[in-house]
Amino acid sequence: MKVVMANDHGAVELAARLRKHLEDRGFDVVYLGTESTESVDYPDKAEECVNEFRKGGYEFGVLLCGTGIGISISANKMAGIRCALPQTRYSAEMTKRHNDANFIAFGGRVEYSEKPEEILDAFIDASFEGGRHERRIAKMMALEGR
Ligand code: RB5
């Protein structure tokens, strides 16, 4: 099971933690960096990561920046991407069950009240429910480019 992951300089530490967590869970993580605290632009990392995801074979993608906001907005500008930015295990589970999110974002400078590893686990362990959510996702994706 392959996962692609990228971050900017605002989330180097959390990215390393989540990468290790994914590897401990048995995922093959294609990590695109950055491992440096030198400034990089989050839209560039989002684009790089989505382009890699589009090659196929990935279960989902993980993106991080200082807040998780800039990099998730950037990814969501790209066709076919549904990048969620959950702050809790509940939201992480529901975004997979109802939104069929294919990316999850985190903020390296955010103080989470639940462990980011557990938020990520809730996302991984949930499954898309289909049914009425298919219709809503089709409508959501039809908004692209409007
Ligand atoms: C970089 O300083 C910071 O703006 C970025 O990591 C992120 O928080 C943007 O949304």
mmCIF file of C-alpha atoms and ligand atoms in Angstrom:
data_model
loop_
_atom_site.group_PDB
_atom_site.id
_atom_site.type_symbol
_atom_site.label_atom_id
_atom_site.label_comp_id
_atom_site.label_asym_id
_atom_site.label_seq_id
_atom_site.Cartn_x
_atom_site.Cartn_y
_atom_site.Cartn_z
ATOM 1 C CA MET A 1 0.000 0.000 0.000
ATOM 2 C CA LYS A 2 1.601 3.178 -1.246
ATOM 3 C CA VAL A 3 1.221 6.703 0.150
ATOM 4 C CA VAL A 4 2.715 9.913 -1.184
ATOM 5 C CA MET A 5 3.684 12.660 1.188
ATOM 6 C CA ALA A 6 5.124 16.198 1.058
ATOM 7 C CA ASN A 7 5.479 19.209 3.332
ATOM 8 C CA ASP A 8 6.914 22.687 3.493
ATOM 9 C CA HIS A 9 9.396 24.017 6.048
ATOM 10 C CA GLY A 10 6.578 24.658 8.545
ATOM 11 C CA ALA A 11 5.986 20.980 9.236
ATOM 12 C CA VAL A 12 9.304 19.157 9.018
ATOM 13 C CA GLU A 13 9.002 17.568 12.462
ATOM 14 C CA LEU A 14 5.366 16.487 12.182
ATOM 15 C CA ALA A 15 5.997 15.141 8.681
ATOM 16 C CA ALA A 16 8.813 12.946 10.042
ATOM 17 C CA ARG A 17 6.522 11.679 12.804
ATOM 18 C CA LEU A 18 3.653 10.854 10.468
ATOM 19 C CA ARG A 19 5.982 9.314 7.918
ATOM 20 C CA LYS A 20 7.381 6.989 10.588
ATOM 21 C CA HIS A 21 3.877 6.170 11.760
ATOM 22 C CA LEU A 22 2.821 5.239 8.224
ATOM 23 C CA GLU A 23 5.923 3.115 7.747
ATOM 24 C CA ASP A 24 5.318 1.394 11.095
ATOM 25 C CA ARG A 25 1.822 0.585 9.836
ATOM 26 C CA GLY A 26 3.365 -1.066 6.781
ATOM 27 C CA PHE A 27 2.826 1.641 4.182
ATOM 28 C CA ASP A 28 5.356 2.216 1.448
ATOM 29 C CA VAL A 29 5.824 5.990 1.783
ATOM 30 C CA VAL A 30 7.063 7.971 -1.204
ATOM 31 C CA TYR A 31 8.324 11.045 0.595
ATOM 32 C CA LEU A 32 8.971 14.211 -1.429
ATOM 33 C CA GLY A 33 10.315 16.377 1.435
ATOM 34 C CA THR A 34 11.261 18.907 2.497
ATOM 35 C CA GLU A 35 13.438 17.738 5.345
ATOM 36 C CA SER A 36 14.949 21.214 5.648
ATOM 37 C CA THR A 37 13.724 24.203 7.617
ATOM 38 C CA GLU A 38 14.796 26.432 4.727
ATOM 39 C CA SER A 39 11.774 28.125 3.242
ATOM 40 C CA VAL A 40 9.929 26.478 0.340
ATOM 41 C CA ASP A 41 6.568 27.451 -1.146
ATOM 42 C CA TYR A 42 3.680 25.180 -0.154
ATOM 43 C CA PRO A 43 1.897 25.417 -3.557
ATOM 44 C CA ASP A 44 5.024 23.904 -5.149
ATOM 45 C CA LYS A 45 5.000 20.985 -2.698
ATOM 46 C CA ALA A 46 1.261 20.450 -3.218
ATOM 47 C CA GLU A 47 1.691 20.368 -6.999
ATOM 48 C CA GLU A 48 4.652 17.983 -6.795
ATOM 49 C CA CYS A 49 2.745 15.640 -4.514
ATOM 50 C CA VAL A 50 -0.462 15.645 -6.578
ATOM 51 C CA ASN A 51 1.519 15.026 -9.770
ATOM 52 C CA GLU A 52 3.129 11.999 -8.125
ATOM 53 C CA PHE A 53 -0.271 10.772 -6.854
ATOM 54 C CA ARG A 54 -1.661 11.018 -10.386
ATOM 55 C CA LYS A 55 0.902 8.501 -11.618
ATOM 56 C CA GLY A 56 -1.349 5.973 -9.876
ATOM 57 C CA GLY A 57 -1.019 3.192 -7.358
ATOM 58 C CA TYR A 58 -1.396 5.417 -4.314
ATOM 59 C CA GLU A 59 -3.966 4.819 -1.583
ATOM 60 C CA PHE A 60 -3.940 8.490 -0.586
ATOM 61 C CA GLY A 61 -1.660 11.495 -0.114
ATOM 62 C CA VAL A 62 -0.509 13.400 2.966
ATOM 63 C CA LEU A 63 0.352 17.113 2.848
ATOM 64 C CA LEU A 64 1.635 19.362 5.599
ATOM 65 C CA CYS A 65 2.487 23.024 6.040
ATOM 66 C CA GLY A 66 2.485 25.314 9.072
ATOM 67 C CA THR A 67 -1.292 25.347 9.388
ATOM 68 C CA GLY A 68 -2.173 22.741 6.780
ATOM 69 C CA ILE A 69 -4.403 25.371 5.207
ATOM 70 C CA GLY A 70 -2.276 26.735 2.364
ATOM 71 C CA ILE A 71 -1.138 23.330 1.169
ATOM 72 C CA SER A 72 -4.657 21.832 1.330
ATOM 73 C CA ILE A 73 -6.180 24.776 -0.562
ATOM 74 C CA SER A 74 -3.430 24.413 -3.175
ATOM 75 C CA ALA A 75 -4.044 20.682 -3.617
ATOM 76 C CA ASN A 76 -7.793 21.243 -3.856
ATOM 77 C CA LYS A 77 -7.210 23.549 -6.851
ATOM 78 C CA MET A 78 -5.988 20.536 -8.811
ATOM 79 C CA ALA A 79 -8.524 18.393 -10.668
ATOM 80 C CA GLY A 80 -9.659 15.242 -8.915
ATOM 81 C CA ILE A 81 -8.255 16.152 -5.508
ATOM 82 C CA ARG A 82 -10.304 16.138 -2.328
ATOM 83 C CA CYS A 83 -7.889 17.165 0.400
ATOM 84 C CA ALA A 84 -9.327 17.283 3.915
ATOM 85 C CA LEU A 85 -7.832 19.159 6.858
ATOM 86 C CA PRO A 86 -9.356 17.416 9.871
ATOM 87 C CA GLN A 87 -8.568 18.587 13.378
ATOM 88 C CA THR A 88 -10.085 15.559 15.131
ATOM 89 C CA ARG A 89 -10.375 11.774 14.731
ATOM 90 C CA TYR A 90 -14.101 12.207 14.149
ATOM 91 C CA SER A 91 -13.604 14.600 11.209
ATOM 92 C CA ALA A 92 -10.869 12.397 9.769
ATOM 93 C CA GLU A 93 -13.136 9.362 9.844
ATOM 94 C CA MET A 94 -16.109 11.212 8.406
ATOM 95 C CA THR A 95 -14.173 12.806 5.561
ATOM 96 C CA LYS A 96 -13.280 9.339 4.304
ATOM 97 C CA ARG A 97 -16.783 7.927 4.911
ATOM 98 C CA HIS A 98 -18.708 10.812 3.334
ATOM 99 C CA ASN A 99 -16.314 12.877 1.179
ATOM 100 C CA ASP A 100 -14.072 10.039 -0.038
ATOM 101 C CA ALA A 101 -11.117 12.364 0.572
ATOM 102 C CA ASN A 102 -8.011 11.228 -1.284
ATOM 103 C CA PHE A 103 -5.634 13.553 0.546
ATOM 104 C CA ILE A 104 -5.276 14.467 4.199
ATOM 105 C CA ALA A 105 -3.472 17.576 5.444
ATOM 106 C CA PHE A 106 -1.939 18.533 8.778
ATOM 107 C CA GLY A 107 -0.447 21.667 10.292
ATOM 108 C CA GLY A 108 3.008 21.386 11.800
ATOM 109 C CA ARG A 109 2.460 24.495 13.919
ATOM 110 C CA VAL A 110 -1.013 23.536 15.050
ATOM 111 C CA GLU A 111 -1.625 22.380 18.604
ATOM 112 C CA TYR A 112 -3.865 19.364 18.114
ATOM 113 C CA SER A 113 -5.987 18.274 21.049
ATOM 114 C CA GLU A 114 -5.889 14.715 19.670
ATOM 115 C CA LYS A 115 -2.701 13.028 18.499
ATOM 116 C CA PRO A 116 -2.067 13.615 14.778
ATOM 117 C CA GLU A 117 -1.116 9.923 14.465
ATOM 118 C CA GLU A 118 -4.577 8.975 15.773
ATOM 119 C CA ILE A 119 -6.251 11.464 13.440
ATOM 120 C CA LEU A 120 -4.367 9.846 10.566
ATOM 121 C CA ASP A 121 -5.338 6.363 11.780
ATOM 122 C CA ALA A 122 -9.021 7.336 11.868
ATOM 123 C CA PHE A 123 -8.746 8.428 8.228
ATOM 124 C CA ILE A 124 -6.905 5.267 7.162
ATOM 125 C CA ASP A 125 -9.224 2.890 8.997
ATOM 126 C CA ALA A 126 -12.466 4.370 7.644
ATOM 127 C CA SER A 127 -14.049 3.414 4.316
ATOM 128 C CA PHE A 128 -16.111 5.383 1.857
ATOM 129 C CA GLU A 129 -19.813 4.623 2.310
ATOM 130 C CA GLY A 130 -20.906 5.270 -1.281
ATOM 131 C CA GLY A 131 -24.674 5.523 -1.785
ATOM 132 C CA ARG A 132 -26.021 9.065 -1.464
ATOM 133 C CA HIS A 133 -22.487 10.358 -0.971
ATOM 134 C CA GLU A 134 -21.588 9.399 -4.562
ATOM 135 C CA ARG A 135 -24.125 11.921 -5.840
ATOM 136 C CA ARG A 136 -22.797 14.676 -3.601
ATOM 137 C CA ILE A 137 -19.205 14.000 -4.549
ATOM 138 C CA ALA A 138 -20.137 14.084 -8.238
ATOM 139 C CA LYS A 139 -21.750 17.486 -7.647
ATOM 140 C CA MET A 140 -18.732 18.666 -5.670
ATOM 141 C CA MET A 141 -16.319 17.631 -8.403
ATOM 142 C CA ALA A 142 -18.523 19.255 -11.046
ATOM 143 C CA LEU A 143 -17.768 22.574 -9.307
ATOM 144 C CA GLU A 144 -14.133 22.305 -10.433
ATOM 145 C CA GLY A 145 -13.214 25.167 -12.740
ATOM 146 C CA ARG A 146 -16.475 27.078 -12.248
HETATM 147 C C1 RB5 B 1 4.883 29.244 5.824
HETATM 148 O O1 RB5 B 1 5.450 30.209 6.642
HETATM 149 C C2 RB5 B 1 3.404 29.098 6.139
HETATM 150 O O2 RB5 B 1 2.715 30.198 5.627
HETATM 151 C C3 RB5 B 1 2.860 27.814 5.576
HETATM 152 O O3 RB5 B 1 3.558 26.747 6.125
HETATM 153 C C4 RB5 B 1 1.398 27.535 5.826
HETATM 154 O O4 RB5 B 1 1.057 27.666 7.153
HETATM 155 C C5 RB5 B 1 0.463 28.217 4.934
HETATM 156 O O5 RB5 B 1 -0.759 27.983 4.928
#
